Amino acid sequence: MYAIVHFKGYQFKVEKDAVIAVPYLADLKAGDKVSMDEVLLLREDGNIKFGTPHVEGAVVTAEVIEHKRDKKIIVFKKIRRQGFKKKNGHRQNFTEIKIQDIKS
């Protein structure tokens, strides 16, 4: 059984007991529950349900595992022949969640 959910502006393919990285959820702590009700597609026992736009009554519940920071991304700007160089770095925050249950 799997589902495709729309959460925080992104679409995720989720299965039971899967761990996924989602955009940072600042208001939640480790151990808190998250409910995702925007289920776009649901597949169970070979039957596929498509939502128009969402599957009626389908809910995916998950638990927050921890908050992390992604790898550093280097931003480098240069203007040739001018001696201009600028280097910045950026690390994005994200939250790991574990899918607990998929209800149809």
Short mmCIF file of C-alpha atoms in Angstrom, two decimals:
data_model
loop_
_atom_site.label_atom_id
_atom_site.label_comp_id
_atom_site.label_asym_id
_atom_site.label_seq_id
_atom_site.Cartn_x
_atom_site.Cartn_y
_atom_site.Cartn_z
CA MET A 1 0.00 0.00 0.00
CA TYR A 2 1.28 3.45 -0.86
CA ALA A 3 -0.06 6.96 -1.30
CA ILE A 4 0.99 10.18 -2.96
CA VAL A 5 0.36 13.16 -0.70
CA HIS A 6 0.63 16.91 -1.16
CA PHE A 7 2.34 18.43 1.90
CA LYS A 8 3.91 21.88 2.38
CA GLY A 9 3.99 22.57 -1.37
CA TYR A 10 5.64 19.26 -2.33
CA GLN A 11 4.38 15.84 -3.38
CA PHE A 12 5.70 12.72 -1.63
CA LYS A 13 5.23 9.02 -2.32
CA VAL A 14 4.79 7.43 1.11
CA GLU A 15 4.51 3.89 2.43
CA LYS A 16 3.95 2.60 5.95
CA ASP A 17 7.12 2.80 8.11
CA ALA A 18 8.94 4.92 5.49
CA VAL A 19 11.11 7.84 6.66
CA ILE A 20 10.91 10.97 4.51
CA ALA A 21 12.45 14.44 4.69
CA VAL A 22 9.95 17.31 4.51
CA PRO A 23 10.39 21.09 4.74
CA TYR A 24 11.17 22.38 8.24
CA LEU A 25 8.24 22.14 10.69
CA ALA A 26 9.30 24.71 13.29
CA ASP A 27 6.22 24.41 15.50
CA LEU A 28 6.59 20.64 16.08
CA LYS A 29 8.97 18.70 18.33
CA ALA A 30 10.30 15.15 18.10
CA GLY A 31 7.51 12.70 18.88
CA ASP A 32 4.66 14.97 17.73
CA LYS A 33 2.08 13.63 15.27
CA VAL A 34 1.44 15.04 11.80
CA SER A 35 -1.72 14.43 9.78
CA MET A 36 -1.75 14.76 5.98
CA ASP A 37 -5.22 14.81 4.45
CA GLU A 38 -4.36 16.00 0.94
CA VAL A 39 -3.98 12.50 -0.55
CA LEU A 40 -3.76 12.67 -4.35
CA LEU A 41 -3.49 8.94 -5.07
CA LEU A 42 -4.02 5.82 -2.98
CA ARG A 43 -3.06 2.26 -3.93
CA GLU A 44 -4.07 -0.68 -1.78
CA ASP A 45 -4.44 -4.35 -2.73
CA GLY A 46 -3.99 -3.59 -6.43
CA ASN A 47 -6.79 -1.00 -6.50
CA ILE A 48 -5.85 2.57 -7.34
CA LYS A 49 -7.96 5.54 -6.27
CA PHE A 50 -7.31 8.89 -7.91
CA GLY A 51 -8.41 12.05 -6.18
CA THR A 52 -10.30 14.87 -7.87
CA PRO A 53 -8.30 16.68 -6.50
CA HIS A 54 -8.08 14.66 -3.23
CA VAL A 55 -9.18 11.14 -2.25
CA GLU A 56 -12.23 11.41 0.02
CA GLY A 57 -11.61 10.26 3.60
CA ALA A 58 -7.97 9.27 3.05
CA VAL A 59 -5.54 10.37 5.77
CA VAL A 60 -1.82 9.71 6.24
CA THR A 61 -0.49 10.04 9.80
CA ALA A 62 3.18 10.44 10.65
CA GLU A 63 5.46 11.11 13.62
CA VAL A 64 8.27 13.66 13.76
CA ILE A 65 11.63 11.93 14.28
CA GLU A 66 14.03 14.89 14.35
CA HIS A 67 15.03 18.21 12.83
CA LYS A 68 18.22 18.32 10.75
CA ARG A 69 20.22 20.56 8.45
CA ASP A 70 21.06 19.65 4.88
CA LYS A 71 24.51 19.71 3.26
CA LYS A 72 26.02 23.13 2.62
CA ILE A 73 25.38 24.61 -0.80
CA ILE A 74 28.04 27.02 -2.07
CA VAL A 75 26.88 30.13 -3.95
CA PHE A 76 29.72 31.70 -5.96
CA LYS A 77 29.37 34.88 -8.02
CA LYS A 78 32.07 36.31 -10.26
CA ILE A 79 32.31 39.09 -12.80
CA ARG A 80 35.15 38.38 -15.21
CA ARG A 81 37.97 40.85 -15.67
CA GLN A 82 36.63 43.04 -12.82
CA GLY A 83 38.20 41.36 -9.79
CA PHE A 84 34.76 40.77 -8.26
CA LYS A 85 34.26 37.48 -6.41
CA LYS A 86 31.62 36.69 -3.81
CA LYS A 87 31.21 33.36 -2.01
CA ASN A 88 28.31 32.45 0.28
CA GLY A 89 27.08 29.22 1.81
CA HIS A 90 23.60 28.03 2.73
CA ARG A 91 22.29 25.10 4.78
CA GLN A 92 18.58 24.33 4.57
CA ASN A 93 16.65 23.07 7.61
CA PHE A 94 14.40 20.04 7.17
CA THR A 95 12.39 17.63 9.31
CA GLU A 96 12.47 13.83 9.16
CA ILE A 97 9.11 12.14 9.68
CA LYS A 98 8.14 8.46 9.85
CA ILE A 99 4.88 7.36 8.27
CA GLN A 100 2.74 5.61 10.89
CA ASP A 101 -0.48 4.76 9.06
CA ILE A 102 -2.35 5.20 5.78
CA LYS A 103 -6.15 5.15 6.11
CA SER A 104 -8.51 5.14 3.16
#
